[in-house]
Tab-separated table of C-alpha atoms in Angstrom:
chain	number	residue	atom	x	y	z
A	1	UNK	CA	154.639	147.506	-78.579
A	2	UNK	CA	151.077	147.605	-76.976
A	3	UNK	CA	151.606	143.589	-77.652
A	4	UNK	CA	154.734	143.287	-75.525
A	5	UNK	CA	153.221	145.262	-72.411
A	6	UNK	CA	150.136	142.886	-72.787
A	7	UNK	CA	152.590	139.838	-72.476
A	8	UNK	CA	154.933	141.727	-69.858
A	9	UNK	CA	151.075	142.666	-67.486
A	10	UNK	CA	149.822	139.041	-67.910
A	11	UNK	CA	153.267	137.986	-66.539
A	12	UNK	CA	153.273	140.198	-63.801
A	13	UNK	CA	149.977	138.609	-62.423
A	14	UNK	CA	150.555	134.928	-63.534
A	15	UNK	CA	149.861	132.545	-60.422
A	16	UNK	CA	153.494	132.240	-59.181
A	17	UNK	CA	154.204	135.611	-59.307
A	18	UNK	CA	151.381	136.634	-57.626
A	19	UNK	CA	151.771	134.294	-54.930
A	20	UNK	CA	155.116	135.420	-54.583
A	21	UNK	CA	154.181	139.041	-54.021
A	22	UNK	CA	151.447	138.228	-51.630
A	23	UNK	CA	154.370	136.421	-49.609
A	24	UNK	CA	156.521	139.235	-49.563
A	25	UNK	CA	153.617	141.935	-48.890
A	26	UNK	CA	152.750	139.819	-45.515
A	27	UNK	CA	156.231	139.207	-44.823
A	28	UNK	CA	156.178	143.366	-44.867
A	29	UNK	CA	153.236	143.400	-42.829
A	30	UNK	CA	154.527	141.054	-40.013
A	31	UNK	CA	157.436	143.522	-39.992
A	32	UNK	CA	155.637	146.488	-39.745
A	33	UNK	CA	153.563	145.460	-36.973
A	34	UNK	CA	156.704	143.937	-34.929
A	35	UNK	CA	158.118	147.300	-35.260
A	36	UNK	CA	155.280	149.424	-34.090
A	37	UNK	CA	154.921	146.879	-30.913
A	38	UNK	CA	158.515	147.223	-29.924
A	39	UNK	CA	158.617	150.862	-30.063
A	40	UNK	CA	155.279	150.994	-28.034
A	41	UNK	CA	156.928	148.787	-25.373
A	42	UNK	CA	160.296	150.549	-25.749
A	43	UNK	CA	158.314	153.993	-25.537
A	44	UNK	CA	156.498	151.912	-22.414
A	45	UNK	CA	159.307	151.847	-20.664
A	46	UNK	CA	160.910	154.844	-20.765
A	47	UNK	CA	157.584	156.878	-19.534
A	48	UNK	CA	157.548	154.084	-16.896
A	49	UNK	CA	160.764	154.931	-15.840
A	50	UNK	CA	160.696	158.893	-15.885
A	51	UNK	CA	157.083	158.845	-14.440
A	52	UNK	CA	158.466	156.992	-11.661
A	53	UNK	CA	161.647	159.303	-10.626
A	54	UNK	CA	158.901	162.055	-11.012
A	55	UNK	CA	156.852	160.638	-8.697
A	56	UNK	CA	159.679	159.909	-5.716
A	57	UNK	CA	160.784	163.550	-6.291
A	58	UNK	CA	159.644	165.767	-3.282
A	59	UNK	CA	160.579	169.258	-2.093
A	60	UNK	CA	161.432	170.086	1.569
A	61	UNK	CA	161.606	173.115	2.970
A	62	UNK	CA	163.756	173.815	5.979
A	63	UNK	CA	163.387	177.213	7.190
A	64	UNK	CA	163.981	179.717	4.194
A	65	UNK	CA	165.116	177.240	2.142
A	66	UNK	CA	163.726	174.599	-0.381
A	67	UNK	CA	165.720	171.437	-1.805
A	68	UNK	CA	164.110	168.406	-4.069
A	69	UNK	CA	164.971	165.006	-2.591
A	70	UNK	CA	164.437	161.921	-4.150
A	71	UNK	CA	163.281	158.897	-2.300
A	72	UNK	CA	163.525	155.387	-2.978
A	73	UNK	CA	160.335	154.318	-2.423
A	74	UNK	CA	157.073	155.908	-1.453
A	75	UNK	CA	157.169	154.236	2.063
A	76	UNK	CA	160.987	155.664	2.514
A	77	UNK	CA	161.192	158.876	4.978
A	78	UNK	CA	164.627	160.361	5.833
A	79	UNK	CA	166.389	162.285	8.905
A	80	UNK	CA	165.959	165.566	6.219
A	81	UNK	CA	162.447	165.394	5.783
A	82	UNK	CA	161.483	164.893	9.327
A	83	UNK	CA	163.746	168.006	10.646
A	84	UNK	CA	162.462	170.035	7.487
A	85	UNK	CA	159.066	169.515	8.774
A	86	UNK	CA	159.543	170.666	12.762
A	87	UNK	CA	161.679	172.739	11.687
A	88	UNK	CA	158.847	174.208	9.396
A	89	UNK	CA	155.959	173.718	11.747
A	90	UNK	CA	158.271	175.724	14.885
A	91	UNK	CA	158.453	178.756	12.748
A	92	UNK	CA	155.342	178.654	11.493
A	93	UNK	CA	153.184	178.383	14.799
A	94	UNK	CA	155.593	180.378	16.776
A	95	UNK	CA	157.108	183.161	14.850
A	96	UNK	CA	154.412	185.862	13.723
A	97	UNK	CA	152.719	189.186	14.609
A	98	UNK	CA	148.987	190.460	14.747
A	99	UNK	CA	148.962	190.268	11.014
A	100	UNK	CA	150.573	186.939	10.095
A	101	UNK	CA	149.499	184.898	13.024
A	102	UNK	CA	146.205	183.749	11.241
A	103	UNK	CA	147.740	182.776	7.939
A	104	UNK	CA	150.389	181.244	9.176
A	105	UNK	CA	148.458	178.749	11.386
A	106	UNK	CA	146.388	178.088	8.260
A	107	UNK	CA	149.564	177.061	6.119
A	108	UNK	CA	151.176	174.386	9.240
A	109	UNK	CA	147.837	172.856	10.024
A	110	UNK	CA	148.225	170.636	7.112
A	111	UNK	CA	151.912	169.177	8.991
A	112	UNK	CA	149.670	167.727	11.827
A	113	UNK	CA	146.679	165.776	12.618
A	114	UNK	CA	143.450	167.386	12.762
A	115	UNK	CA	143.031	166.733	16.496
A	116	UNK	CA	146.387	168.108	17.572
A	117	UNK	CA	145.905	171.222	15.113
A	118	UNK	CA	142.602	172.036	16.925
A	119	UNK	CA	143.842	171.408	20.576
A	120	UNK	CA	147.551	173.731	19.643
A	121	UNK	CA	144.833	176.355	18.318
A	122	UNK	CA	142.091	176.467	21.224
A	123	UNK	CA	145.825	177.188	23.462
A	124	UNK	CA	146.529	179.807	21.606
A	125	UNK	CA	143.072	181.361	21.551
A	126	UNK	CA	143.046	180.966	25.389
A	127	UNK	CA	146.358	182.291	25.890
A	128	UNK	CA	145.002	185.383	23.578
A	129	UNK	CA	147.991	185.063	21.591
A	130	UNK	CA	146.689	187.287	18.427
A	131	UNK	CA	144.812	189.503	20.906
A	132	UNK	CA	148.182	190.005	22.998
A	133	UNK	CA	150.148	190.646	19.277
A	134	UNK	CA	147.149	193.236	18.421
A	135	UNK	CA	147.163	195.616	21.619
A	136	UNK	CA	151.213	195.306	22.182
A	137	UNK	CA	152.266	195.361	19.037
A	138	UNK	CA	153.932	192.961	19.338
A	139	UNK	CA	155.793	190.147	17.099
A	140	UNK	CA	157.797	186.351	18.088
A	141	UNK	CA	160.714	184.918	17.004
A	142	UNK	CA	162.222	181.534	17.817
A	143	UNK	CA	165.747	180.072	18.470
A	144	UNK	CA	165.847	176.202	18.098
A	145	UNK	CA	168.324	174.729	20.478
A	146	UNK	CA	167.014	170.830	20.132
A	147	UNK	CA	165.361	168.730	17.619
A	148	UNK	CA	165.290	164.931	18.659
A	149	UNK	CA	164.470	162.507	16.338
A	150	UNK	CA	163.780	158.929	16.911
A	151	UNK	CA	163.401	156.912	13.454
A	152	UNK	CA	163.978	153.200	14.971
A	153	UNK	CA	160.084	152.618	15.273
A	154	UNK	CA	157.204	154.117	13.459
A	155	UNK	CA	155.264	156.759	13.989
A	156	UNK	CA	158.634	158.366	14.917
A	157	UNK	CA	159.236	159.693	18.125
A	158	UNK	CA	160.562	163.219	18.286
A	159	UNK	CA	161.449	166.019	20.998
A	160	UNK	CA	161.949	169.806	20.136
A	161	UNK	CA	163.058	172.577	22.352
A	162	UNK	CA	163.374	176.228	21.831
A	163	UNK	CA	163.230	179.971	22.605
A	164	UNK	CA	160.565	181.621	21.405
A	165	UNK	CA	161.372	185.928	22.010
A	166	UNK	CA	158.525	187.877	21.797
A	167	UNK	CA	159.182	191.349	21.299
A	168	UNK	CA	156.858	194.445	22.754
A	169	UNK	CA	157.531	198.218	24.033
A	170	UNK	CA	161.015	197.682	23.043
A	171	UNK	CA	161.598	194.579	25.472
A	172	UNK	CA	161.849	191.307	24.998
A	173	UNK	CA	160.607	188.101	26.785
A	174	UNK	CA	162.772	184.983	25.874
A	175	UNK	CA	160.638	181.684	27.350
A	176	UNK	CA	161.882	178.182	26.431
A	177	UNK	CA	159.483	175.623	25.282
A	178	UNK	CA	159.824	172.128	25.175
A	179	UNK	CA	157.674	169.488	23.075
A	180	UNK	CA	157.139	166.612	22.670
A	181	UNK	CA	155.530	164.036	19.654
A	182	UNK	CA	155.446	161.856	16.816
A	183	UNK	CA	155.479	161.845	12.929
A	184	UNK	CA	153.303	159.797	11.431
A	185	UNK	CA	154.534	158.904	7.212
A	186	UNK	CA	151.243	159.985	4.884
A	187	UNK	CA	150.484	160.674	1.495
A	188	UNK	CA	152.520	163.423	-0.026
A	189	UNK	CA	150.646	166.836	-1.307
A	190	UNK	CA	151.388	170.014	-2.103
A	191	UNK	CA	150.231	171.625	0.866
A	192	UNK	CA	152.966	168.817	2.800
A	193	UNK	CA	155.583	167.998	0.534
A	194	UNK	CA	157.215	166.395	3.616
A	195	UNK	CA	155.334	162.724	3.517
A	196	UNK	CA	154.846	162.947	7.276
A	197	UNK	CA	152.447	164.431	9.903
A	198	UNK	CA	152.247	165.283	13.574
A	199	UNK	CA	150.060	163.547	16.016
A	200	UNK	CA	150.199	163.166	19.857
A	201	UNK	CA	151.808	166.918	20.506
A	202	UNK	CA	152.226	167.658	24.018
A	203	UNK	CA	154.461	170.218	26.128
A	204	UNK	CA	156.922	169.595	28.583
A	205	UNK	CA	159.088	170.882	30.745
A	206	UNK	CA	161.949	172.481	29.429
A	207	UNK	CA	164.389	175.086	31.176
A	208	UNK	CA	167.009	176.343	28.996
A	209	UNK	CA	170.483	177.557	30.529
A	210	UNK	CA	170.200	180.930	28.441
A	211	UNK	CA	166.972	182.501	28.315
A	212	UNK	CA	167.663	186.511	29.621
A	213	UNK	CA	165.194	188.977	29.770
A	214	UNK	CA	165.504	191.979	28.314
A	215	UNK	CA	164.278	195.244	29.291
């Protein structure tokens, strides 16, 4: 017995046999690597592709409400995204109290340009806007009759008009405002989710046919 399994071992690792299993143990190996470098690439790909809808997805706020939009491109803006954002930036600069006015001119300086943010602030601190708030008690609202926007060149060219009613001693004093600017595309962030910035804000003249006063 102990013969036979001798004869049937030194068979197993005569020459040809050998060779033959060496053949088949690198054919396995050439498999096994083929294998592992599709699913890498295959794997590859799908992150590629999921990373990249991930990274065009953007929410916009308009008003009280928030939507996710996603773009084509990174360079892509659309109608949506640039009335979200004056739409955003109106109520944030000019509806507020003695309380809110602060933080809420912290959260919209990120929608424009450091220049116009600073020169829209120093107004308001020489119109004594909080100061006014504080010793009337006093609080703003707007009404947006007009948002123009012009998408055909770039930065875009907008217009907005509105009412802004401030509210004091139980009157109230509607007075329209009209503005003019333009939205510059930048780098999405968290703290402008919108892809695009104000820069060149000015005011003009704007008289709208139904602004009452209230007493």
């Amino acid at each position: 017995m102990s013969e036979k399994i001798s004869i049937a071992i030194r068979s197993l690792f005569a020459a040809n046999d050998v060779n033959k299993y060496i053949d088949r143990l690198f054919f396995l190996i050439q498999m096994s690597v083929f294998l592992l470098l599709f699913s890498n690439v295959l794997w590859g790909l799908l992150f590629w592709n999921a990373t990249k809808n991930a990274d065009q997805k953007v929410f916009v706020r308009s008003g009280k409400e928030m939507f996710a939009a996603l773009l084509a491109d990174n360079e892509t803006r659309n109608i949506g995204q640039a009335r979200g954002l004056i739409t955003t930036f109106a109520h944030l600069f000019y509806e507020s109290d003695a309380k809110s006015f602060s933080e809420r001119l912290n959260e919209g300086f990120w929608l424009l340009s450091k220049q116009d943010a600073q020169a829209i602030y120093k107004n308001f601190i020489d119109e004594k806007v909080q100061e006014n708030y504080t010793k009337f008690n006093a609080y703003s609202k707007i009404k947006i009759d007009s948002i123009g926007v012009d998408m055909s060149v770039v930065p875009y060219r907008c217009t907005l008009l509105f009412q802004q009613s401030i509210y004091f001693n139980e009157q109230e004093k509607v007075s329209p405002i009209g503005t003019i600017f333009e939205l510059q595309p930048v780098p999405y962030s968290e703290k402008n989710p919108y892809g695009l910035q104000i820069q060149n804000f000015n005011y003009i003249e704007y008289q709208s046919n139904d602004t009452p006063t209230k007493q």
